[in-house]
Short mmCIF file of C-alpha atoms in Angstrom, two decimals:
data_model
loop_
_atom_site.label_atom_id
_atom_site.label_comp_id
_atom_site.label_asym_id
_atom_site.label_seq_id
_atom_site.Cartn_x
_atom_site.Cartn_y
_atom_site.Cartn_z
CA UNK A 8 -57.99 -98.05 127.85
CA UNK A 9 -59.98 -94.84 127.33
CA UNK A 10 -59.52 -95.18 123.60
CA UNK A 11 -60.77 -98.75 123.77
CA UNK A 12 -63.93 -97.69 125.62
CA UNK A 13 -64.46 -94.87 123.14
CA UNK A 14 -64.08 -97.22 120.20
CA UNK A 15 -66.66 -99.61 121.67
CA UNK A 16 -69.19 -96.82 122.20
CA UNK A 17 -68.48 -95.32 118.77
CA UNK A 18 -68.89 -98.65 116.99
CA UNK A 19 -72.20 -99.37 118.68
CA UNK A 20 -73.45 -95.82 118.04
CA UNK A 21 -72.63 -95.98 114.34
CA UNK A 22 -74.13 -99.44 113.94
CA UNK A 23 -77.33 -98.54 115.79
CA UNK A 24 -77.63 -95.33 113.77
CA UNK A 25 -77.30 -97.24 110.51
CA UNK A 26 -79.91 -99.73 111.69
CA UNK A 27 -82.34 -96.86 112.38
CA UNK A 28 -82.14 -95.91 108.72
CA UNK A 29 -81.91 -99.39 107.22
CA UNK A 30 -84.43 -101.47 109.15
CA UNK A 31 -87.85 -101.89 107.59
CA UNK A 32 -90.07 -102.00 110.65
CA UNK A 33 -90.49 -98.62 112.46
CA UNK A 34 -90.62 -100.33 115.85
CA UNK A 35 -87.20 -101.89 115.33
CA UNK A 36 -85.97 -98.49 114.17
CA UNK A 37 -87.14 -96.86 117.39
CA UNK A 38 -85.62 -99.63 119.49
CA UNK A 39 -82.22 -99.34 117.83
CA UNK A 40 -82.43 -95.59 118.41
CA UNK A 41 -82.92 -96.48 122.08
CA UNK A 42 -79.69 -98.49 122.01
CA UNK A 43 -77.95 -95.52 120.42
CA UNK A 44 -79.24 -93.12 123.09
CA UNK A 45 -77.92 -95.35 125.87
CA UNK A 46 -74.49 -95.53 124.29
CA UNK A 47 -74.39 -91.78 123.73
CA UNK A 48 -75.15 -91.44 127.43
CA UNK A 49 -72.22 -93.75 128.15
CA UNK A 50 -70.03 -91.55 125.98
CA UNK A 51 -71.14 -88.54 128.03
CA UNK A 52 -70.10 -90.33 131.22
CA UNK A 53 -66.62 -90.91 129.83
CA UNK A 54 -66.50 -87.20 129.01
CA UNK A 55 -67.38 -86.30 132.65
CA UNK A 56 -70.79 -84.92 131.72
CA UNK A 57 -72.78 -87.00 134.17
CA UNK A 58 -75.69 -84.62 134.38
CA UNK A 59 -76.20 -84.73 130.63
CA UNK A 60 -75.94 -88.52 130.65
CA UNK A 61 -78.77 -88.69 133.17
CA UNK A 62 -80.80 -86.17 131.20
CA UNK A 63 -80.13 -88.08 128.00
CA UNK A 64 -81.56 -91.26 129.48
CA UNK A 65 -84.48 -89.63 131.29
CA UNK A 66 -85.62 -87.26 128.54
CA UNK A 67 -84.56 -88.96 125.31
CA UNK A 68 -84.96 -92.61 126.19
CA UNK A 69 -87.68 -92.11 128.75
CA UNK A 70 -89.91 -89.46 127.21
CA UNK A 71 -89.19 -88.84 123.55
CA UNK A 72 -88.76 -92.44 122.50
CA UNK A 73 -91.86 -93.55 124.39
CA UNK A 74 -93.77 -90.88 122.47
CA UNK A 75 -92.43 -92.30 119.20
CA UNK A 76 -93.38 -95.83 120.17
CA UNK A 77 -96.87 -94.70 121.13
CA UNK A 78 -97.38 -93.09 117.74
CA UNK A 79 -95.96 -96.09 115.87
CA UNK A 80 -98.31 -98.42 117.71
CA UNK A 81 -101.23 -96.01 117.36
CA UNK A 82 -100.97 -95.57 113.62
CA UNK A 83 -100.51 -99.27 112.89
CA UNK A 84 -98.72 -98.63 109.61
CA UNK A 85 -98.51 -101.53 107.27
CA UNK A 86 -95.12 -102.21 105.80
CA UNK A 87 -94.44 -100.47 102.55
CA UNK A 88 -91.46 -100.26 100.30
CA UNK A 89 -89.04 -98.30 102.36
CA UNK A 90 -86.79 -96.25 100.13
CA UNK A 91 -87.85 -93.59 97.68
CA UNK A 92 -86.30 -92.54 94.41
CA UNK A 93 -83.94 -89.98 95.91
CA UNK A 94 -81.49 -92.70 96.88
CA UNK A 95 -78.70 -91.74 94.43
CA UNK A 96 -78.99 -88.06 95.34
CA UNK A 97 -78.84 -88.86 99.04
CA UNK A 98 -75.88 -91.17 98.54
CA UNK A 99 -74.04 -88.50 96.54
CA UNK A 100 -74.72 -85.85 99.16
CA UNK A 101 -73.65 -88.17 101.96
CA UNK A 102 -70.39 -89.09 100.25
CA UNK A 103 -69.59 -85.43 99.51
CA UNK A 104 -70.26 -84.39 103.12
CA UNK A 105 -68.28 -87.32 104.46
CA UNK A 106 -65.22 -86.55 102.35
CA UNK A 107 -65.49 -82.90 103.31
CA UNK A 108 -65.65 -83.73 107.00
CA UNK A 109 -62.74 -86.15 106.78
CA UNK A 110 -60.65 -83.69 104.79
CA UNK A 111 -61.34 -80.90 107.27
CA UNK A 112 -60.49 -83.10 110.21
CA UNK A 113 -57.39 -84.73 108.82
CA UNK A 114 -55.83 -81.89 106.82
CA UNK A 115 -52.81 -80.11 108.21
CA UNK A 116 -54.31 -76.65 108.15
CA UNK A 117 -57.03 -77.51 110.63
CA UNK A 118 -56.09 -78.06 114.22
CA UNK A 119 -58.24 -77.94 117.27
CA UNK A 120 -57.06 -75.27 119.64
CA UNK A 121 -55.20 -76.48 122.66
CA UNK A 122 -57.17 -76.46 125.90
CA UNK A 123 -56.61 -73.50 128.12
CA UNK A 124 -53.87 -74.29 130.61
CA UNK A 125 -55.05 -75.32 134.01
CA UNK A 126 -58.69 -75.70 133.04
CA UNK A 127 -58.48 -78.97 131.17
CA UNK A 128 -58.88 -81.19 134.18
CA UNK A 129 -61.21 -78.83 135.99
CA UNK A 130 -64.28 -80.22 137.71
CA UNK A 131 -66.40 -79.98 134.59
CA UNK A 132 -69.72 -81.68 134.32
CA UNK A 133 -71.08 -81.96 137.79
CA UNK A 134 -74.62 -80.81 138.26
CA UNK A 135 -73.79 -77.95 140.55
CA UNK A 136 -71.49 -76.12 138.18
CA UNK A 137 -73.91 -76.59 135.27
CA UNK A 138 -76.66 -75.11 137.39
CA UNK A 139 -74.51 -72.11 138.24
CA UNK A 140 -73.77 -71.41 134.58
CA UNK A 141 -77.34 -72.08 133.50
CA UNK A 142 -78.94 -69.74 136.01
CA UNK A 143 -76.45 -66.90 135.69
CA UNK A 144 -74.95 -66.59 132.21
CA UNK A 145 -77.71 -68.37 130.33
CA UNK A 146 -80.71 -67.26 132.36
CA UNK A 147 -82.47 -65.52 129.48
CA UNK A 148 -82.08 -68.41 126.98
CA UNK A 149 -83.34 -70.69 129.73
CA UNK A 150 -86.54 -68.67 129.99
CA UNK A 151 -86.86 -68.69 126.20
CA UNK A 152 -86.57 -72.48 126.29
CA UNK A 153 -89.52 -72.68 128.65
CA UNK A 154 -91.48 -70.49 126.22
CA UNK A 155 -90.57 -72.84 123.35
CA UNK A 156 -91.89 -75.78 125.33
CA UNK A 157 -95.12 -73.96 126.09
CA UNK A 158 -95.65 -73.08 122.42
CA UNK A 159 -94.90 -76.66 121.40
CA UNK A 160 -97.41 -77.98 123.90
CA UNK A 161 -100.18 -75.67 122.68
CA UNK A 162 -99.29 -76.42 119.06
CA UNK A 163 -99.42 -80.16 119.63
CA UNK A 164 -102.82 -79.93 121.30
CA UNK A 165 -104.25 -77.75 118.53
CA UNK A 166 -102.84 -79.92 115.75
CA UNK A 167 -103.98 -83.25 117.08
CA UNK A 168 -107.34 -82.39 118.63
CA UNK A 169 -110.10 -83.14 116.23
CA UNK A 170 -112.33 -80.28 115.15
CA UNK A 171 -110.74 -77.56 117.25
CA UNK A 172 -110.17 -75.39 114.19
CA UNK A 173 -113.37 -76.10 112.25
CA UNK A 174 -115.78 -75.40 115.07
CA UNK A 175 -115.39 -71.65 114.94
CA UNK B 78 -59.02 -87.42 128.66
CA UNK B 79 -56.65 -89.30 126.44
CA UNK B 80 -59.04 -89.70 123.52
CA UNK B 81 -58.28 -86.90 121.05
CA UNK B 82 -61.17 -84.64 120.19
CA UNK B 83 -60.81 -85.42 116.47
CA UNK B 84 -62.17 -88.91 117.15
CA UNK B 85 -65.34 -87.40 118.51
CA UNK B 86 -65.60 -85.11 115.49
CA UNK B 87 -65.34 -88.08 113.12
CA UNK B 88 -67.96 -90.02 115.09
CA UNK B 89 -70.28 -87.03 115.16
CA UNK B 90 -69.82 -86.44 111.43
CA UNK B 91 -70.60 -90.08 110.67
CA UNK B 92 -73.79 -90.08 112.74
CA UNK B 93 -74.86 -86.76 111.23
CA UNK B 94 -74.40 -88.05 107.70
CA UNK B 95 -76.30 -91.25 108.50
CA UNK B 96 -79.15 -89.08 109.75
CA UNK B 97 -79.02 -86.87 106.66
CA UNK B 98 -79.13 -89.85 104.31
CA UNK B 99 -82.00 -91.25 106.36
CA UNK B 100 -84.01 -88.05 105.96
CA UNK B 101 -83.44 -88.07 102.21
CA UNK B 102 -83.92 -91.77 101.56
CA UNK B 103 -86.77 -93.02 103.71
CA UNK B 104 -90.46 -92.68 102.91
CA UNK B 105 -91.93 -93.23 106.34
CA UNK B 106 -92.49 -89.92 108.16
CA UNK B 107 -91.72 -91.43 111.57
CA UNK B 108 -88.34 -92.69 110.38
CA UNK B 109 -87.61 -89.23 108.99
CA UNK B 110 -88.24 -87.72 112.43
CA UNK B 111 -86.03 -90.41 113.99
CA UNK B 112 -83.26 -89.46 111.56
CA UNK B 113 -83.58 -85.83 112.64
CA UNK B 114 -83.05 -87.07 116.20
CA UNK B 115 -79.89 -88.78 114.97
CA UNK B 116 -78.58 -85.49 113.59
CA UNK B 117 -79.38 -83.63 116.81
CA UNK B 118 -77.53 -86.29 118.80
CA UNK B 119 -74.53 -85.98 116.52
CA UNK B 120 -74.27 -82.26 117.25
CA UNK B 121 -74.70 -82.97 120.96
CA UNK B 122 -71.76 -85.40 120.93
CA UNK B 123 -69.65 -82.67 119.35
CA UNK B 124 -70.76 -80.08 121.90
CA UNK B 125 -69.94 -82.30 124.86
CA UNK B 126 -66.59 -83.39 123.41
CA UNK B 127 -65.45 -79.81 122.89
CA UNK B 128 -66.83 -78.75 126.25
CA UNK B 129 -64.70 -81.40 127.88
CA UNK B 130 -61.73 -80.53 125.68
CA UNK B 131 -61.72 -76.84 126.51
CA UNK B 132 -62.87 -77.21 130.11
CA UNK B 133 -65.76 -74.87 129.38
CA UNK B 134 -69.28 -75.62 130.53
CA UNK B 135 -71.10 -73.62 127.86
CA UNK B 136 -71.15 -76.58 125.48
CA UNK B 137 -73.08 -78.68 127.95
CA UNK B 138 -75.57 -75.88 128.50
CA UNK B 139 -76.11 -75.74 124.74
CA UNK B 140 -76.78 -79.48 124.71
CA UNK B 141 -79.45 -78.76 127.28
CA UNK B 142 -81.08 -76.25 124.94
CA UNK B 143 -80.77 -78.57 121.95
CA UNK B 144 -82.60 -81.17 124.01
CA UNK B 145 -85.40 -78.70 124.69
CA UNK B 146 -85.74 -77.97 121.00
CA UNK B 147 -85.71 -81.70 120.23
CA UNK B 148 -88.55 -82.29 122.67
CA UNK B 149 -90.59 -79.47 121.14
CA UNK B 150 -89.88 -80.77 117.65
CA UNK B 151 -91.02 -84.27 118.58
CA UNK B 152 -94.25 -83.03 120.12
CA UNK B 153 -95.20 -80.86 117.15
CA UNK B 154 -93.92 -83.33 114.55
CA UNK B 155 -95.85 -86.26 115.95
CA UNK B 156 -98.98 -84.12 116.21
CA UNK B 157 -98.59 -83.23 112.53
CA UNK B 158 -98.10 -86.89 111.67
CA UNK B 159 -101.29 -87.84 113.50
CA UNK B 160 -103.23 -85.05 111.78
CA UNK B 161 -101.90 -86.17 108.38
CA UNK B 162 -102.74 -89.78 109.09
CA UNK B 163 -106.28 -88.78 109.96
CA UNK B 164 -106.71 -87.04 106.61
CA UNK B 165 -104.90 -89.41 104.26
CA UNK B 166 -104.73 -92.71 106.19
CA UNK B 167 -101.04 -92.87 105.33
CA UNK B 168 -97.71 -91.52 106.54
CA UNK B 169 -95.87 -92.10 103.30
CA UNK B 170 -94.25 -88.84 102.19
CA UNK B 171 -94.98 -89.60 98.55
CA UNK B 172 -98.68 -89.19 99.30
CA UNK B 173 -98.22 -85.58 100.36
CA UNK B 174 -96.89 -84.13 97.16
CA UNK B 175 -99.58 -81.49 96.79
CA UNK B 176 -99.50 -78.57 99.19
CA UNK B 177 -102.50 -76.29 99.47
CA UNK B 178 -101.68 -72.67 99.81
#
């Protein structure tokens, strides 16, 4: 049953991801990315990461994708030919990486370590335990993340505001 | 818990490669940014799968940080796209072949 659910989510994720790359209209691309985000969130729920599933929907689908859609509508790009001349190179690189990944996963020499005994079924993924880890072990990276967001905000304002650099 | 972690690795690898091919193949700058989102999501799937597999919460915390970086990247990237569109009236990457230094 769990495998069945996983296969459904995986199939939809892969199809939506391919549509993002293949579809001609950027709006349809963004919408199929939305479908993919929702199914990734579903995958997180099956992995008992409910907090991340909520965050995935709120931040990715709610904030980031809306930003994309705003820009797509704002720029009003006319449809152009979609692929450039690097197609063969990209295809070659993709095939090489894919075979490498499959070989690494399937080959005998590579095995994922067994889960530590007794911790496999532990209450992983609830918001409380994530908060405890985040504010104790990872407190300093958490502060750095807030700094990154501040820098990104200032950078976005400076880049997109007209004439803020030329006036001085 | 019965789904083996290798399945998640294969899924994540597939999505990552789709994103990589998208970055290399497409001309539209917005689609290139969307493909980068695909790659970030692929790594996130891997993080959460291994976090659940090992019963260790650090993977989920790293997904949290990857999400922060993705949000920052989107804000700055879209600002750059708008600035470029203002200058060239286009977001086709082939139009930006010349970099000033």
